[in-house]
DNA sequence: AAAGATACCGGCAGATCCACGGCTTATAGC
DNA sequence: GCTATAAGCCGTGGATCTGCCGGTATCTTT
């Protein structure tokens, strides 16, 4: 892996990010490559760690978590174990980013109801001071990276 | 669709969220179902919109975006078109949530370098006042929902 | 008790994946 | 200029998986 991606690699990434289950022959058709050449490209991208996996996306509301919130957590000391334990226990915490700035962590939390969210925030508030924002809507659902303009 | 998920459905969701390319026969083996029964379950989940798609995950740093930041945007008026145009144009914006609270939008932004991030924040700052936090690390990368404790 | 609905299983035809060897092009060294 | 090596691509064939079919067991409905 020359650590550089050409236009074909980016085209492959765009397709598999859009549809992770696209057959290799169809993928090859879209990027103008044979199926076997496409296979080699994909395997190389996987082996290099560029593609880290394939995952199904699940509608949170449809599985009983209609409430989504962003919680920022300001940590007084440097005790990280309690947070990690909470991440292990509370599956309602979907994502956790450690950031610069006044708030050390930014969390994405799913809840079944407002009381449920309140309870989750209470648990987080035992670790530090929290700031909670409810998500109205995903204006832009997560999308992966694209090829930069040249 | 009875609009309710049983334990087997949740087991299927857990597996396909972990590995979106798992063959149906192997999936069936893991959830103690035949391949055809598994197929029907998965199709039902897809048709009901519970599973919204399958996507490859890409390592941002490996494709040239080592800098990740959370930008909160406070919007003075209610002009949403400029933001939507920016979302269409700037693929470096990976996600955008509209939230309650002082800051109307929370964005996740990927950049190739600090100057690049600065430029992106400058563009966002033309729309409103911004608060930017650089992401040190993904303490917990996004994980999907799990079955609630009963 | 019979009819219907639901969920499951097994089997088969067709599609897909995967590993192999051969072909072409690019590069380096002599 | 020529050869050796490597990288990338292609086509093929066997193994696997998927999609569709009918059949069975359980539960509900009438």
Short mmCIF file of N, CA, C and O in Angstrom, two decimals, chain B residues 49-98:
data_model
loop_
_atom_site.label_atom_id
_atom_site.label_comp_id
_atom_site.label_asym_id
_atom_site.label_seq_id
_atom_site.Cartn_x
_atom_site.Cartn_y
_atom_site.Cartn_z
N UNK B 49 -37.97 -0.79 7.98
CA UNK B 49 -37.15 0.40 8.20
C UNK B 49 -36.34 0.35 9.48
O UNK B 49 -35.76 1.36 9.87
N UNK B 50 -36.32 -0.79 10.12
CA UNK B 50 -35.48 -0.91 11.32
C UNK B 50 -34.01 -0.89 10.91
O UNK B 50 -33.20 -0.15 11.46
N UNK B 51 -33.68 -1.72 9.93
CA UNK B 51 -32.36 -1.64 9.32
C UNK B 51 -32.47 -0.70 8.13
O UNK B 51 -33.21 -0.96 7.19
N UNK B 52 -31.75 0.40 8.20
CA UNK B 52 -31.88 1.41 7.14
C UNK B 52 -30.83 1.26 6.06
O UNK B 52 -30.92 1.92 5.02
N UNK B 53 -29.83 0.44 6.29
CA UNK B 53 -28.81 0.27 5.26
C UNK B 53 -27.58 -0.39 5.81
O UNK B 53 -27.48 -0.68 7.01
N UNK B 54 -26.65 -0.64 4.91
CA UNK B 54 -25.37 -1.23 5.28
C UNK B 54 -24.27 -0.32 4.73
O UNK B 54 -24.33 0.09 3.58
N UNK B 55 -23.28 -0.03 5.58
CA UNK B 55 -22.27 0.94 5.16
C UNK B 55 -20.88 0.51 5.62
O UNK B 55 -20.72 -0.01 6.72
N UNK B 56 -19.91 0.74 4.76
CA UNK B 56 -18.53 0.51 5.16
C UNK B 56 -18.06 1.67 6.03
O UNK B 56 -18.43 2.81 5.81
N UNK B 57 -17.27 1.36 7.04
CA UNK B 57 -16.67 2.39 7.89
C UNK B 57 -15.25 2.64 7.42
O UNK B 57 -14.49 1.72 7.15
N UNK B 58 -14.89 3.91 7.32
CA UNK B 58 -13.60 4.31 6.78
C UNK B 58 -12.80 5.05 7.85
O UNK B 58 -13.34 5.90 8.56
N UNK B 59 -11.53 4.71 7.96
CA UNK B 59 -10.64 5.38 8.91
C UNK B 59 -10.30 6.77 8.38
O UNK B 59 -9.64 6.92 7.34
N UNK B 60 -10.72 7.79 9.12
CA UNK B 60 -10.54 9.16 8.63
C UNK B 60 -9.07 9.53 8.49
O UNK B 60 -8.67 10.13 7.50
N UNK B 61 -8.27 9.15 9.48
CA UNK B 61 -6.86 9.53 9.43
C UNK B 61 -6.17 8.88 8.24
O UNK B 61 -5.33 9.51 7.57
N UNK B 62 -6.55 7.65 7.94
CA UNK B 62 -5.88 6.92 6.86
C UNK B 62 -6.20 7.48 5.48
O UNK B 62 -5.53 7.16 4.51
N UNK B 63 -7.27 8.23 5.37
CA UNK B 63 -7.61 8.80 4.06
C UNK B 63 -7.33 10.30 4.02
O UNK B 63 -7.83 11.01 3.14
N UNK B 64 -6.51 10.76 4.96
CA UNK B 64 -6.04 12.15 4.85
C UNK B 64 -6.78 13.16 5.69
O UNK B 64 -6.63 14.36 5.46
N UNK B 65 -7.59 12.70 6.65
CA UNK B 65 -8.28 13.66 7.53
C UNK B 65 -7.95 13.35 8.98
O UNK B 65 -8.80 12.84 9.73
N UNK B 66 -6.74 13.67 9.41
CA UNK B 66 -6.34 13.33 10.77
C UNK B 66 -6.97 14.22 11.84
O UNK B 66 -6.90 13.89 13.01
N UNK B 67 -7.55 15.32 11.44
CA UNK B 67 -8.10 16.27 12.42
C UNK B 67 -9.62 16.17 12.43
O UNK B 67 -10.27 16.31 11.40
N UNK B 68 -10.14 15.89 13.62
CA UNK B 68 -11.60 15.81 13.78
C UNK B 68 -12.01 16.85 14.81
O UNK B 68 -11.33 17.04 15.82
N UNK B 69 -13.11 17.53 14.55
CA UNK B 69 -13.54 18.57 15.48
C UNK B 69 -15.06 18.58 15.59
O UNK B 69 -15.77 18.19 14.67
N UNK B 70 -15.53 19.02 16.74
CA UNK B 70 -16.95 19.26 16.96
C UNK B 70 -17.16 20.76 16.97
O UNK B 70 -16.53 21.48 17.75
N UNK B 71 -18.01 21.22 16.10
CA UNK B 71 -18.27 22.66 15.99
C UNK B 71 -19.73 22.91 16.32
O UNK B 71 -20.61 22.29 15.72
N UNK B 72 -19.94 23.80 17.28
CA UNK B 72 -21.31 24.17 17.59
C UNK B 72 -21.58 25.53 16.97
O UNK B 72 -20.73 26.44 17.03
N UNK B 73 -22.74 25.63 16.35
CA UNK B 73 -23.05 26.83 15.58
C UNK B 73 -24.28 27.51 16.16
O UNK B 73 -25.35 26.90 16.28
N UNK B 74 -24.10 28.77 16.52
CA UNK B 74 -25.22 29.55 17.04
C UNK B 74 -25.69 30.48 15.94
O UNK B 74 -24.92 31.30 15.44
N UNK B 75 -26.95 30.33 15.61
CA UNK B 75 -27.51 30.97 14.44
C UNK B 75 -28.30 32.19 14.88
O UNK B 75 -29.23 32.06 15.68
N UNK B 76 -28.01 33.35 14.36
CA UNK B 76 -28.78 34.51 14.81
C UNK B 76 -30.22 34.46 14.36
O UNK B 76 -31.13 34.48 15.16
N UNK B 77 -30.46 34.35 13.06
CA UNK B 77 -31.84 34.37 12.58
C UNK B 77 -32.35 32.98 12.35
O UNK B 77 -32.05 32.06 13.10
N UNK B 78 -33.15 32.82 11.33
CA UNK B 78 -33.67 31.50 11.01
C UNK B 78 -33.40 31.21 9.53
O UNK B 78 -34.20 30.59 8.85
N UNK B 79 -32.28 31.69 9.06
CA UNK B 79 -31.90 31.44 7.66
C UNK B 79 -31.20 30.09 7.58
O UNK B 79 -30.05 29.97 7.96
N UNK B 80 -31.91 29.11 7.09
CA UNK B 80 -31.30 27.78 7.07
C UNK B 80 -30.69 27.43 5.72
O UNK B 80 -29.87 26.54 5.62
N UNK B 81 -31.11 28.14 4.68
CA UNK B 81 -30.58 27.81 3.35
C UNK B 81 -29.07 27.89 3.28
O UNK B 81 -28.44 26.99 2.73
N UNK B 82 -28.44 28.95 3.81
CA UNK B 82 -26.98 29.03 3.70
C UNK B 82 -26.30 27.82 4.32
O UNK B 82 -25.33 27.30 3.77
N UNK B 83 -26.81 27.34 5.45
CA UNK B 83 -26.20 26.17 6.07
C UNK B 83 -26.37 24.94 5.18
O UNK B 83 -25.42 24.18 4.95
N UNK B 84 -27.58 24.76 4.65
CA UNK B 84 -27.80 23.60 3.80
C UNK B 84 -26.90 23.65 2.57
O UNK B 84 -26.41 22.63 2.11
N UNK B 85 -26.68 24.84 2.05
CA UNK B 85 -25.80 24.93 0.88
C UNK B 85 -24.38 24.54 1.29
O UNK B 85 -23.68 23.84 0.57
N UNK B 86 -23.98 24.97 2.47
CA UNK B 86 -22.64 24.62 2.94
C UNK B 86 -22.51 23.11 3.14
O UNK B 86 -21.48 22.52 2.80
N UNK B 87 -23.56 22.50 3.66
CA UNK B 87 -23.51 21.04 3.85
C UNK B 87 -23.36 20.33 2.52
O UNK B 87 -22.70 19.30 2.42
N UNK B 88 -24.00 20.89 1.48
CA UNK B 88 -23.89 20.26 0.16
C UNK B 88 -22.50 20.43 -0.43
O UNK B 88 -22.00 19.55 -1.12
N UNK B 89 -21.92 21.58 -0.15
CA UNK B 89 -20.64 21.88 -0.80
C UNK B 89 -19.45 21.31 -0.05
O UNK B 89 -18.51 20.80 -0.65
N UNK B 90 -19.47 21.42 1.26
CA UNK B 90 -18.29 21.06 2.06
C UNK B 90 -18.45 19.64 2.60
O UNK B 90 -19.09 19.42 3.62
N UNK B 91 -17.86 18.70 1.89
CA UNK B 91 -17.96 17.30 2.29
C UNK B 91 -17.16 17.05 3.56
O UNK B 91 -17.29 15.98 4.16
N UNK B 92 -16.34 18.01 3.98
CA UNK B 92 -15.61 17.85 5.24
C UNK B 92 -16.54 17.85 6.44
O UNK B 92 -16.17 17.41 7.52
N UNK B 93 -17.75 18.38 6.26
CA UNK B 93 -18.75 18.30 7.32
C UNK B 93 -19.40 16.93 7.24
O UNK B 93 -20.06 16.59 6.27
N UNK B 94 -19.17 16.13 8.28
CA UNK B 94 -19.58 14.73 8.23
C UNK B 94 -20.96 14.51 8.83
O UNK B 94 -21.62 13.53 8.52
N UNK B 95 -21.36 15.40 9.72
CA UNK B 95 -22.62 15.17 10.43
C UNK B 95 -23.12 16.51 10.94
O UNK B 95 -22.32 17.40 11.25
N UNK B 96 -24.41 16.65 11.01
CA UNK B 96 -25.00 17.91 11.49
C UNK B 96 -26.28 17.59 12.23
O UNK B 96 -27.21 17.04 11.66
N UNK B 97 -26.31 17.94 13.51
CA UNK B 97 -27.48 17.72 14.35
C UNK B 97 -28.09 19.06 14.72
O UNK B 97 -27.38 19.98 15.13
N UNK B 98 -29.41 19.15 14.60
CA UNK B 98 -30.08 20.35 15.08
C UNK B 98 -30.56 20.08 16.50
O UNK B 98 -31.25 19.09 16.75
#
